[in-house]
PDB file of C-alpha atoms and ligand atoms in Angstrom:
ATOM      1  CA  UNK A  16      91.317 129.914  98.010  1.00 80.00           C
ATOM      2  CA  UNK A  17      95.092 130.087  97.682  1.00 88.00           C
ATOM      3  CA  UNK A  18      96.437 128.256  94.413  1.00 92.00           C
ATOM      4  CA  UNK A  19      97.488 125.285  96.619  1.00 94.00           C
ATOM      5  CA  UNK A  20      94.092 124.844  97.938  1.00 95.00           C
ATOM      6  CA  UNK A  21      92.727 125.046  94.312  1.00 96.00           C
ATOM      7  CA  UNK A  22      94.949 122.481  93.265  1.00 97.00           C
ATOM      8  CA  UNK A  23      94.045 120.255  96.062  1.00 96.00           C
ATOM      9  CA  UNK A  24      90.280 120.716  95.582  1.00 97.00           C
ATOM     10  CA  UNK A  25      90.896 119.894  91.930  1.00 97.00           C
ATOM     11  CA  UNK A  26      92.516 116.779  92.795  1.00 97.00           C
ATOM     12  CA  UNK A  27      89.915 115.564  95.382  1.00 97.00           C
ATOM     13  CA  UNK A  28      87.407 116.315  92.235  1.00 98.00           C
ATOM     14  CA  UNK A  29      89.603 114.198  90.185  1.00 98.00           C
ATOM     15  CA  UNK A  30      90.042 111.376  92.389  1.00 98.00           C
ATOM     16  CA  UNK A  31      86.141 111.372  93.034  1.00 98.00           C
ATOM     17  CA  UNK A  32      85.324 111.283  89.496  1.00 98.00           C
ATOM     18  CA  UNK A  33      87.958 110.081  86.662  1.00 98.00           C
ATOM     19  CA  UNK A  34      90.641 108.307  88.853  1.00 98.00           C
ATOM     20  CA  UNK A  35      88.336 106.622  91.419  1.00 97.00           C
ATOM     21  CA  UNK A  36      88.885 106.532  95.201  1.00 97.00           C
ATOM     22  CA  UNK A  37      91.131 103.573  96.469  1.00 98.00           C
ATOM     23  CA  UNK A  38      90.069 102.967 100.041  1.00 98.00           C
ATOM     24  CA  UNK A  39      93.427 100.611 100.506  1.00 98.00           C
ATOM     25  CA  UNK A  40      95.830 103.356  99.566  1.00 98.00           C
ATOM     26  CA  UNK A  41      93.919 105.899 101.458  1.00 98.00           C
ATOM     27  CA  UNK A  42      94.173 103.724 104.612  1.00 98.00           C
ATOM     28  CA  UNK A  43      98.065 103.547 104.284  1.00 98.00           C
ATOM     29  CA  UNK A  44      98.412 107.223 103.748  1.00 98.00           C
ATOM     30  CA  UNK A  45      96.237 108.179 106.864  1.00 98.00           C
ATOM     31  CA  UNK A  46      98.088 105.650 108.937  1.00 98.00           C
ATOM     32  CA  UNK A  47     101.500 107.278 107.886  1.00 98.00           C
ATOM     33  CA  UNK A  48     100.186 110.458 108.926  1.00 98.00           C
ATOM     34  CA  UNK A  49      98.945 109.077 112.153  1.00 98.00           C
ATOM     35  CA  UNK A  50     102.151 107.553 112.857  1.00 98.00           C
ATOM     36  CA  UNK A  51     103.762 110.928 112.763  1.00 98.00           C
ATOM     37  CA  UNK A  52     106.134 110.353 109.618  1.00 98.00           C
ATOM     38  CA  UNK A  53     106.071 113.666 107.316  1.00 98.00           C
ATOM     39  CA  UNK A  54     103.063 113.788 105.125  1.00 97.00           C
ATOM     40  CA  UNK A  55     105.201 113.918 101.989  1.00 98.00           C
ATOM     41  CA  UNK A  56     104.145 110.775  99.879  1.00 98.00           C
ATOM     42  CA  UNK A  57     102.801 111.351  96.336  1.00 98.00           C
ATOM     43  CA  UNK A  58      99.593 112.344  95.460  1.00 97.00           C
ATOM     44  CA  UNK A  59      96.885 109.807  94.671  1.00 97.00           C
ATOM     45  CA  UNK A  60      96.918 110.682  91.133  1.00 97.00           C
ATOM     46  CA  UNK A  61     100.642 109.981  91.022  1.00 97.00           C
ATOM     47  CA  UNK A  62     100.408 106.881  92.783  1.00 98.00           C
ATOM     48  CA  UNK A  63      97.647 105.581  90.617  1.00 98.00           C
ATOM     49  CA  UNK A  64      99.769 106.647  87.605  1.00 98.00           C
ATOM     50  CA  UNK A  65     102.851 104.994  88.776  1.00 98.00           C
ATOM     51  CA  UNK A  66     100.808 101.640  89.108  1.00 98.00           C
ATOM     52  CA  UNK A  67      99.639 102.331  85.548  1.00 98.00           C
ATOM     53  CA  UNK A  68     102.943 102.467  84.256  1.00 98.00           C
ATOM     54  CA  UNK A  69     104.168  99.471  86.088  1.00 98.00           C
ATOM     55  CA  UNK A  70     101.220  97.870  84.645  1.00 98.00           C
ATOM     56  CA  UNK A  71     101.789  98.839  81.240  1.00 98.00           C
ATOM     57  CA  UNK A  72     105.549  97.899  81.624  1.00 98.00           C
ATOM     58  CA  UNK A  73     104.436  94.199  82.717  1.00 98.00           C
ATOM     59  CA  UNK A  74     106.381  94.810  85.550  1.00 98.00           C
ATOM     60  CA  UNK A  75     107.150  92.085  87.867  1.00 98.00           C
ATOM     61  CA  UNK A  76     110.184  93.515  89.558  1.00 99.00           C
ATOM     62  CA  UNK A  77     109.981  97.277  91.219  1.00 99.00           C
ATOM     63  CA  UNK A  78     113.079  98.947  92.915  1.00 99.00           C
ATOM     64  CA  UNK A  79     111.972 101.886  95.036  1.00 99.00           C
ATOM     65  CA  UNK A  80     114.385 104.578  96.720  1.00 99.00           C
ATOM     66  CA  UNK A  81     112.713 105.924  99.702  1.00 99.00           C
ATOM     67  CA  UNK A  82     109.652 104.075 101.385  1.00 99.00           C
ATOM     68  CA  UNK A  83     108.556 106.428 103.919  1.00 99.00           C
ATOM     69  CA  UNK A  84     105.307 104.501 105.362  1.00 98.00           C
ATOM     70  CA  UNK A  85     104.567 102.513 101.996  1.00 99.00           C
ATOM     71  CA  UNK A  86     102.401 104.781 100.258  1.00 99.00           C
ATOM     72  CA  UNK A  87     104.064 104.621  96.591  1.00 99.00           C
ATOM     73  CA  UNK A  88     105.248 101.129  97.779  1.00 99.00           C
ATOM     74  CA  UNK A  89     101.633  99.846  97.989  1.00 99.00           C
ATOM     75  CA  UNK A  90     100.774 101.265  94.627  1.00 99.00           C
ATOM     76  CA  UNK A  91     103.578  99.290  92.988  1.00 99.00           C
ATOM     77  CA  UNK A  92     103.064  96.076  94.805  1.00 99.00           C
ATOM     78  CA  UNK A  93      99.362  96.188  93.831  1.00 98.00           C
ATOM     79  CA  UNK A  94     100.540  96.535  90.207  1.00 98.00           C
ATOM     80  CA  UNK A  95     103.381  93.653  89.915  1.00 98.00           C
ATOM     81  CA  UNK A  96     100.456  91.040  91.156  1.00 98.00           C
ATOM     82  CA  UNK A  97     100.932  87.825  92.979  1.00 97.00           C
ATOM     83  CA  UNK A  98     104.345  86.706  92.429  1.00 95.00           C
ATOM     84  CA  UNK A  99     105.855  90.230  91.668  1.00 98.00           C
ATOM     85  CA  UNK A 100     108.251  91.882  93.842  1.00 98.00           C
ATOM     86  CA  UNK A 101     109.240  95.525  95.397  1.00 99.00           C
ATOM     87  CA  UNK A 102     112.497  95.918  96.707  1.00 99.00           C
ATOM     88  CA  UNK A 103     112.353  99.463  98.676  1.00 99.00           C
ATOM     89  CA  UNK A 104     115.324 101.070 100.411  1.00 99.00           C
ATOM     90  CA  UNK A 105     114.822 103.183 103.462  1.00 99.00           C
ATOM     91  CA  UNK A 106     117.191 104.860 105.845  1.00 99.00           C
ATOM     92  CA  UNK A 107     114.807 105.506 108.813  1.00 99.00           C
ATOM     93  CA  UNK A 108     113.951 102.232 110.854  1.00 99.00           C
ATOM     94  CA  UNK A 109     110.931 103.885 112.046  1.00 98.00           C
ATOM     95  CA  UNK A 110     109.689 104.385 108.703  1.00 99.00           C
ATOM     96  CA  UNK A 111     110.318 101.055 107.528  1.00 99.00           C
ATOM     97  CA  UNK A 112     108.454  99.636 110.549  1.00 98.00           C
ATOM     98  CA  UNK A 113     105.516 102.018 109.562  1.00 99.00           C
ATOM     99  CA  UNK A 114     105.561 100.777 105.925  1.00 99.00           C
ATOM    100  CA  UNK A 115     105.691  97.091 107.144  1.00 99.00           C
ATOM    101  CA  UNK A 116     102.700  97.401 109.130  1.00 98.00           C
ATOM    102  CA  UNK A 117     100.785  99.195 106.367  1.00 99.00           C
ATOM    103  CA  UNK A 118     101.882  96.955 103.640  1.00 99.00           C
ATOM    104  CA  UNK A 119     100.939  93.684 105.840  1.00 98.00           C
ATOM    105  CA  UNK A 120      97.684  95.171 106.616  1.00 98.00           C
ATOM    106  CA  UNK A 121      96.915  95.733 102.894  1.00 98.00           C
ATOM    107  CA  UNK A 122      97.898  92.316 102.554  1.00 98.00           C
ATOM    108  CA  UNK A 123     100.565  92.924  99.976  1.00 98.00           C
ATOM    109  CA  UNK A 124     103.544  92.538 102.549  1.00 98.00           C
ATOM    110  CA  UNK A 125     104.375  89.176 101.010  1.00 98.00           C
ATOM    111  CA  UNK A 126     105.497  90.813  97.922  1.00 98.00           C
ATOM    112  CA  UNK A 127     107.767  93.666  99.411  1.00 99.00           C
ATOM    113  CA  UNK A 128     111.285  93.389 100.711  1.00 98.00           C
ATOM    114  CA  UNK A 129     112.210  96.620 102.781  1.00 99.00           C
ATOM    115  CA  UNK A 130     115.901  96.875 103.142  1.00 98.00           C
ATOM    116  CA  UNK A 131     116.877  99.304 106.161  1.00 99.00           C
ATOM    117  CA  UNK A 132     120.137 101.677 105.454  1.00 98.00           C
ATOM    118  CA  UNK A 133     121.668 104.370 103.429  1.00 99.00           C
ATOM    119  CA  UNK A 134     120.542 103.780  99.794  1.00 99.00           C
ATOM    120  CA  UNK A 135     123.781 104.376  98.629  1.00 98.00           C
ATOM    121  CA  UNK A 136     125.067 101.078 100.352  1.00 98.00           C
ATOM    122  CA  UNK A 137     121.916  98.753 100.201  1.00 99.00           C
ATOM    123  CA  UNK A 138     121.785  99.583  96.430  1.00 99.00           C
ATOM    124  CA  UNK A 139     125.412  98.622  96.276  1.00 98.00           C
ATOM    125  CA  UNK A 140     124.760  95.329  98.182  1.00 98.00           C
ATOM    126  CA  UNK A 141     121.870  94.587  95.392  1.00 98.00           C
ATOM    127  CA  UNK A 142     124.504  95.134  92.545  1.00 98.00           C
ATOM    128  CA  UNK A 143     127.103  92.962  94.620  1.00 98.00           C
ATOM    129  CA  UNK A 144     124.494  90.426  94.840  1.00 98.00           C
ATOM    130  CA  UNK A 145     123.516  90.033  91.226  1.00 98.00           C
ATOM    131  CA  UNK A 146     120.159  91.549  91.675  1.00 98.00           C
ATOM    132  CA  UNK A 147     117.986  92.608  89.111  1.00 96.00           C
ATOM    133  CA  UNK A 148     117.255  93.609  86.324  1.00 98.00           C
ATOM    134  CA  UNK A 149     114.425  95.588  87.439  1.00 98.00           C
ATOM    135  CA  UNK A 150     111.401  96.657  85.484  1.00 99.00           C
ATOM    136  CA  UNK A 151     110.682  99.824  87.019  1.00 99.00           C
ATOM    137  CA  UNK A 152     112.836 102.003  89.472  1.00 99.00           C
ATOM    138  CA  UNK A 153     111.365 104.904  91.539  1.00 99.00           C
ATOM    139  CA  UNK A 154     113.790 107.486  93.057  1.00 99.00           C
ATOM    140  CA  UNK A 155     112.398 109.288  95.937  1.00 98.00           C
ATOM    141  CA  UNK A 156     114.784 109.292  98.746  1.00 98.00           C
ATOM    142  CA  UNK A 157     117.158 111.979  99.793  1.00 98.00           C
ATOM    143  CA  UNK A 158     117.578 114.308  96.437  1.00 98.00           C
ATOM    144  CA  UNK A 159     121.276 115.237  96.991  1.00 98.00           C
ATOM    145  CA  UNK A 160     122.036 111.693  96.108  1.00 98.00           C
ATOM    146  CA  UNK A 161     119.557 111.702  93.140  1.00 98.00           C
ATOM    147  CA  UNK A 162     122.243 111.180  90.396  1.00 98.00           C
ATOM    148  CA  UNK A 163     124.122 108.632  92.083  1.00 98.00           C
ATOM    149  CA  UNK A 164     121.067 106.803  92.283  1.00 98.00           C
ATOM    150  CA  UNK A 165     120.278 107.296  88.769  1.00 98.00           C
ATOM    151  CA  UNK A 166     123.895 105.578  88.056  1.00 98.00           C
ATOM    152  CA  UNK A 167     122.802 102.774  90.420  1.00 98.00           C
ATOM    153  CA  UNK A 168     119.663 102.117  88.689  1.00 98.00           C
ATOM    154  CA  UNK A 169     121.188 101.941  85.330  1.00 98.00           C
ATOM    155  CA  UNK A 170     123.432  98.990  86.647  1.00 98.00           C
ATOM    156  CA  UNK A 171     120.310  97.312  87.783  1.00 98.00           C
ATOM    157  CA  UNK A 172     118.290  97.787  84.641  1.00 98.00           C
ATOM    158  CA  UNK A 173     117.685  96.170  81.009  1.00 98.00           C
ATOM    159  CA  UNK A 174     116.603  97.653  77.786  1.00 98.00           C
ATOM    160  CA  UNK A 175     113.103  98.672  78.463  1.00 98.00           C
ATOM    161  CA  UNK A 176     113.252  99.327  82.250  1.00 98.00           C
ATOM    162  CA  UNK A 177     111.377 102.433  83.458  1.00 98.00           C
ATOM    163  CA  UNK A 178     113.112 105.103  85.428  1.00 98.00           C
ATOM    164  CA  UNK A 179     110.930 107.689  87.548  1.00 99.00           C
ATOM    165  CA  UNK A 180     112.204 110.528  89.580  1.00 98.00           C
ATOM    166  CA  UNK A 181     110.094 112.495  91.986  1.00 98.00           C
ATOM    167  CA  UNK A 182     110.230 116.048  93.275  1.00 98.00           C
ATOM    168  CA  UNK A 183     112.361 117.018  90.355  1.00 98.00           C
ATOM    169  CA  UNK A 184     110.959 120.920  89.998  1.00 98.00           C
ATOM    170  CA  UNK A 185     110.469 121.604  93.621  1.00 97.00           C
ATOM    171  CA  UNK A 186     108.216 124.795  93.141  1.00 96.00           C
ATOM    172  CA  UNK A 187     110.802 126.054  90.696  1.00 97.00           C
ATOM    173  CA  UNK A 188     113.818 126.023  92.776  1.00 96.00           C
ATOM    174  CA  UNK A 189     115.381 123.603  90.219  1.00 97.00           C
ATOM    175  CA  UNK A 190     116.207 126.491  88.368  1.00 96.00           C
ATOM    176  CA  UNK A 191     118.545 128.263  91.248  1.00 92.00           C
ATOM    177  CA  UNK A 192     121.740 127.091  89.772  1.00 87.00           C
ATOM    178  CA  UNK A 193     123.649 129.312  92.176  1.00 90.00           C
ATOM    179  CA  UNK A 194     123.723 126.913  94.959  1.00 86.00           C
ATOM    180  CA  UNK A 195     121.945 129.485  97.387  1.00 87.00           C
ATOM    181  CA  UNK A 196     119.057 128.470  99.370  1.00 85.00           C
ATOM    182  CA  UNK A 197     118.093 125.863 102.234  1.00 86.00           C
ATOM    183  CA  UNK A 198     117.768 122.833 100.092  1.00 92.00           C
ATOM    184  CA  UNK A 199     120.736 123.658  97.924  1.00 94.00           C
ATOM    185  CA  UNK A 200     122.161 119.827  97.999  1.00 96.00           C
ATOM    186  CA  UNK A 201     118.814 118.845  97.071  1.00 97.00           C
ATOM    187  CA  UNK A 202     118.392 121.010  94.132  1.00 97.00           C
ATOM    188  CA  UNK A 203     122.117 120.285  93.036  1.00 97.00           C
ATOM    189  CA  UNK A 204     121.258 116.406  92.879  1.00 98.00           C
ATOM    190  CA  UNK A 205     118.007 117.043  91.045  1.00 98.00           C
ATOM    191  CA  UNK A 206     119.833 118.935  88.489  1.00 98.00           C
ATOM    192  CA  UNK A 207     122.530 116.654  88.163  1.00 98.00           C
ATOM    193  CA  UNK A 208     119.784 113.843  87.780  1.00 98.00           C
ATOM    194  CA  UNK A 209     118.008 115.731  85.035  1.00 98.00           C
ATOM    195  CA  UNK A 210     121.407 116.662  83.256  1.00 98.00           C
ATOM    196  CA  UNK A 211     122.676 113.100  83.319  1.00 98.00           C
ATOM    197  CA  UNK A 212     119.105 111.974  82.023  1.00 98.00           C
ATOM    198  CA  UNK A 213     119.391 114.450  79.155  1.00 98.00           C
ATOM    199  CA  UNK A 214     122.800 113.575  78.358  1.00 98.00           C
ATOM    200  CA  UNK A 215     123.106 109.938  78.747  1.00 97.00           C
ATOM    201  CA  UNK A 216     122.582 108.048  75.688  1.00 97.00           C
ATOM    202  CA  UNK A 217     121.298 105.148  77.644  1.00 98.00           C
ATOM    203  CA  UNK A 218     118.284 107.284  78.781  1.00 98.00           C
ATOM    204  CA  UNK A 219     115.328 108.861  76.850  1.00 98.00           C
ATOM    205  CA  UNK A 220     112.957 110.421  78.982  1.00 98.00           C
ATOM    206  CA  UNK A 221     110.750 113.423  79.742  1.00 98.00           C
ATOM    207  CA  UNK A 222     109.663 115.639  82.566  1.00 98.00           C
ATOM    208  CA  UNK A 223     105.988 116.708  83.781  1.00 98.00           C
ATOM    209  CA  UNK A 224     105.561 119.542  86.013  1.00 98.00           C
ATOM    210  CA  UNK A 225     102.604 118.716  88.542  1.00 98.00           C
ATOM    211  CA  UNK A 226     100.542 120.709  90.646  1.00 96.00           C
ATOM    212  CA  UNK A 227      98.842 119.450  94.031  1.00 94.00           C
ATOM    213  CA  UNK A 228      98.071 119.733  97.661  1.00 90.00           C
ATOM    214  CA  UNK A 229     102.040 119.714  97.991  1.00 92.00           C
ATOM    215  CA  UNK A 230     102.558 122.686  95.777  1.00 95.00           C
ATOM    216  CA  UNK A 231     104.497 122.833  92.373  1.00 97.00           C
ATOM    217  CA  UNK A 232     106.794 120.114  91.551  1.00 98.00           C
ATOM    218  CA  UNK A 233     107.453 117.443  88.835  1.00 98.00           C
ATOM    219  CA  UNK A 234     108.457 113.879  88.144  1.00 98.00           C
ATOM    220  CA  UNK A 235     110.898 112.667  85.682  1.00 98.00           C
ATOM    221  CA  UNK A 236     110.239 109.611  83.547  1.00 98.00           C
ATOM    222  CA  UNK A 237     113.044 107.884  81.471  1.00 98.00           C
ATOM    223  CA  UNK A 238     113.234 104.401  79.646  1.00 98.00           C
ATOM    224  CA  UNK A 239     116.557 102.459  79.484  1.00 98.00           C
ATOM    225  CA  UNK A 240     117.533 102.144  75.753  1.00 97.00           C
ATOM    226  CA  UNK A 241     120.543 100.372  76.208  1.00 88.00           C
ATOM    227  CA  UNK A 242     122.623  99.343  79.528  1.00 79.00           C
ATOM    228  CA  UNK A 243     126.250  99.636  78.181  1.00 86.00           C
ATOM    229  CA  UNK A 244     128.078 102.712  78.841  1.00 83.00           C
ATOM    230  CA  UNK A 245     129.062 105.015  75.887  1.00 78.00           C
ATOM    231  CA  UNK A 246     132.897 104.275  75.147  1.00 77.00           C
ATOM    232  CA  UNK A 247     134.809 107.359  74.629  1.00 72.00           C
ATOM    233  CA  UNK A 248     136.178 107.435  70.995  1.00 67.00           C
ATOM    234  CA  UNK A 249     133.988 104.647  69.744  1.00 58.00           C
ATOM    235  CA  UNK A 250     131.409 105.330  67.050  1.00 53.00           C
TER     236      UNK A 250
HETATM  237  N1  LIG B   7     108.236 106.991  98.156  1.00 77.43           N
HETATM  238  C1  LIG B   7     107.439 107.846  99.306  1.00 77.43           C
HETATM  239  C2  LIG B   7     107.968 108.936  99.850  1.00 77.43           C
HETATM  240  C3  LIG B   7     109.442 108.902 100.310  1.00 77.43           C
HETATM  241  S1  LIG B   7     109.868 110.228 101.271  1.00 77.43           S
HETATM  242  C4  LIG B   7     106.046 107.741  98.765  1.00 77.43           C
HETATM  243  O1  LIG B   7     105.797 108.384  97.941  1.00 77.43           O
HETATM  244  O2  LIG B   7     105.216 107.054  99.467  1.00 77.43           O
HETATM  245  C5  LIG B   7     111.647 110.066 101.298  1.00 77.43           C
HETATM  246  C6  LIG B   7     112.387 109.008 102.051  1.00 77.43           C
HETATM  247  O3  LIG B   7     113.538 108.713 101.825  1.00 77.43           O
HETATM  248  C7  LIG B   7     111.880 109.243 103.738  1.00 77.43           C
HETATM  249  O4  LIG B   7     111.333 108.185 104.026  1.00 77.43           O
HETATM  250  C8  LIG B   7     113.276 109.421 103.955  1.00 77.43           C
HETATM  251  O5  LIG B   7     113.467 108.725 105.644  1.00 77.43           O
HETATM  252  C9  LIG B   7     113.953 108.264 103.006  1.00 77.43           C
HETATM  253  N2  LIG B   7     115.490 108.617 102.951  1.00 77.43           N
HETATM  254  C10 LIG B   7     116.328 109.719 103.177  1.00 77.43           C
HETATM  255  N3  LIG B   7     117.761 109.784 102.973  1.00 77.43           N
HETATM  256  C11 LIG B   7     117.973 108.377 102.455  1.00 77.43           C
HETATM  257  C12 LIG B   7     118.720 107.597 102.355  1.00 77.43           C
HETATM  258  N4  LIG B   7     120.169 108.123 102.320  1.00 77.43           N
HETATM  259  N5  LIG B   7     118.660 106.021 102.243  1.00 77.43           N
HETATM  260  C13 LIG B   7     117.409 105.823 102.011  1.00 77.43           C
HETATM  261  N6  LIG B   7     116.383 106.389 102.209  1.00 77.43           N
HETATM  262  C14 LIG B   7     116.457 107.591 102.626  1.00 77.43           C
HETATM  263  C1  LIG B   8     109.010 116.389  99.944  1.00 77.43           C
HETATM  264  C2  LIG B   8     108.229 115.999  99.129  1.00 77.43           C
HETATM  265  C3  LIG B   8     108.640 114.488  98.736  1.00 77.43           C
HETATM  266  O1  LIG B   8     107.787 113.956  97.877  1.00 77.43           O
HETATM  267  C4  LIG B   8     109.611 113.619  98.897  1.00 77.43           C
HETATM  268  O2  LIG B   8     109.936 112.540  98.508  1.00 77.43           O
HETATM  269  C5  LIG B   8     110.498 114.698  99.729  1.00 77.43           C
HETATM  270  C6  LIG B   8     110.322 115.961 100.193  1.00 77.43           C
HETATM  271  C7  LIG B   8     108.672 117.654 100.348  1.00 77.43           C
HETATM  272  O3  LIG B   8     107.605 118.262 100.151  1.00 77.43           O
HETATM  273  O4  LIG B   8     109.393 118.500 101.289  1.00 77.43           O
HETATM  274 MG1  LIG B   9     108.631 112.319  96.586  1.00 77.43          MG
END
């Protein structure tokens, strides 16, 4: 077995034992693959973790960048409970359509608003319309824009908001500061995001590396301590 097959087999074992299978989200994952969308949604364990984080945070309003077929969306929609909302931003109309069908089939569609368009535009519309604050934000769209999405998320946050960023390790390519490689723009966006999380006094976070059937990756988790930007010269 390759490492990736071993990581996948251990994930399967953990789902069967400690995590517990979740037929409703498994159906959404399968339907997303059957619809021909790329199989790049979060793992079962990470989906459950994000649902638990939303529950621990008492989240009633979640904002997501990058819907795909609604797999991660569904974990958040279940976690916010009746009366809670998930606002999710997706560029591809076809992905939004598949997600809409999946979330409706799961009986959670009423809680989810899918905004179709480039997330930089749709998130600006949210800011301009006075939306938020959100309790949890999940950043998982085009990685080149990660730092821009983090900036926007801060404008839609309150002290205590949790901000999660997916795919921040990318098989170790996060270390490649040279800008070489096929996903140079993505790596640059991820590095800018991580540097911002570390430098910005409004954020206090950590990063965990992960292995799964999708390989070696990681996610960033931060809490918003303050929402006012630091003023230069002020002490
Ligand atoms: N969060 C999902 C996976 C998202 S995959 C899950 O774990 O289940 C990344 C998604 O971001 C894709 O559906 C892709 O179409 C979308 N995306 C890419 N560029 C985007 C952009 N500029 N604005 C909004 N969404 C974008
Ligand atoms: C990939 C994985 C992701 O979770 C994602 O959001 C985007 C891309 C990938 O494996 O290429
Ligand atoms: Mg992802």
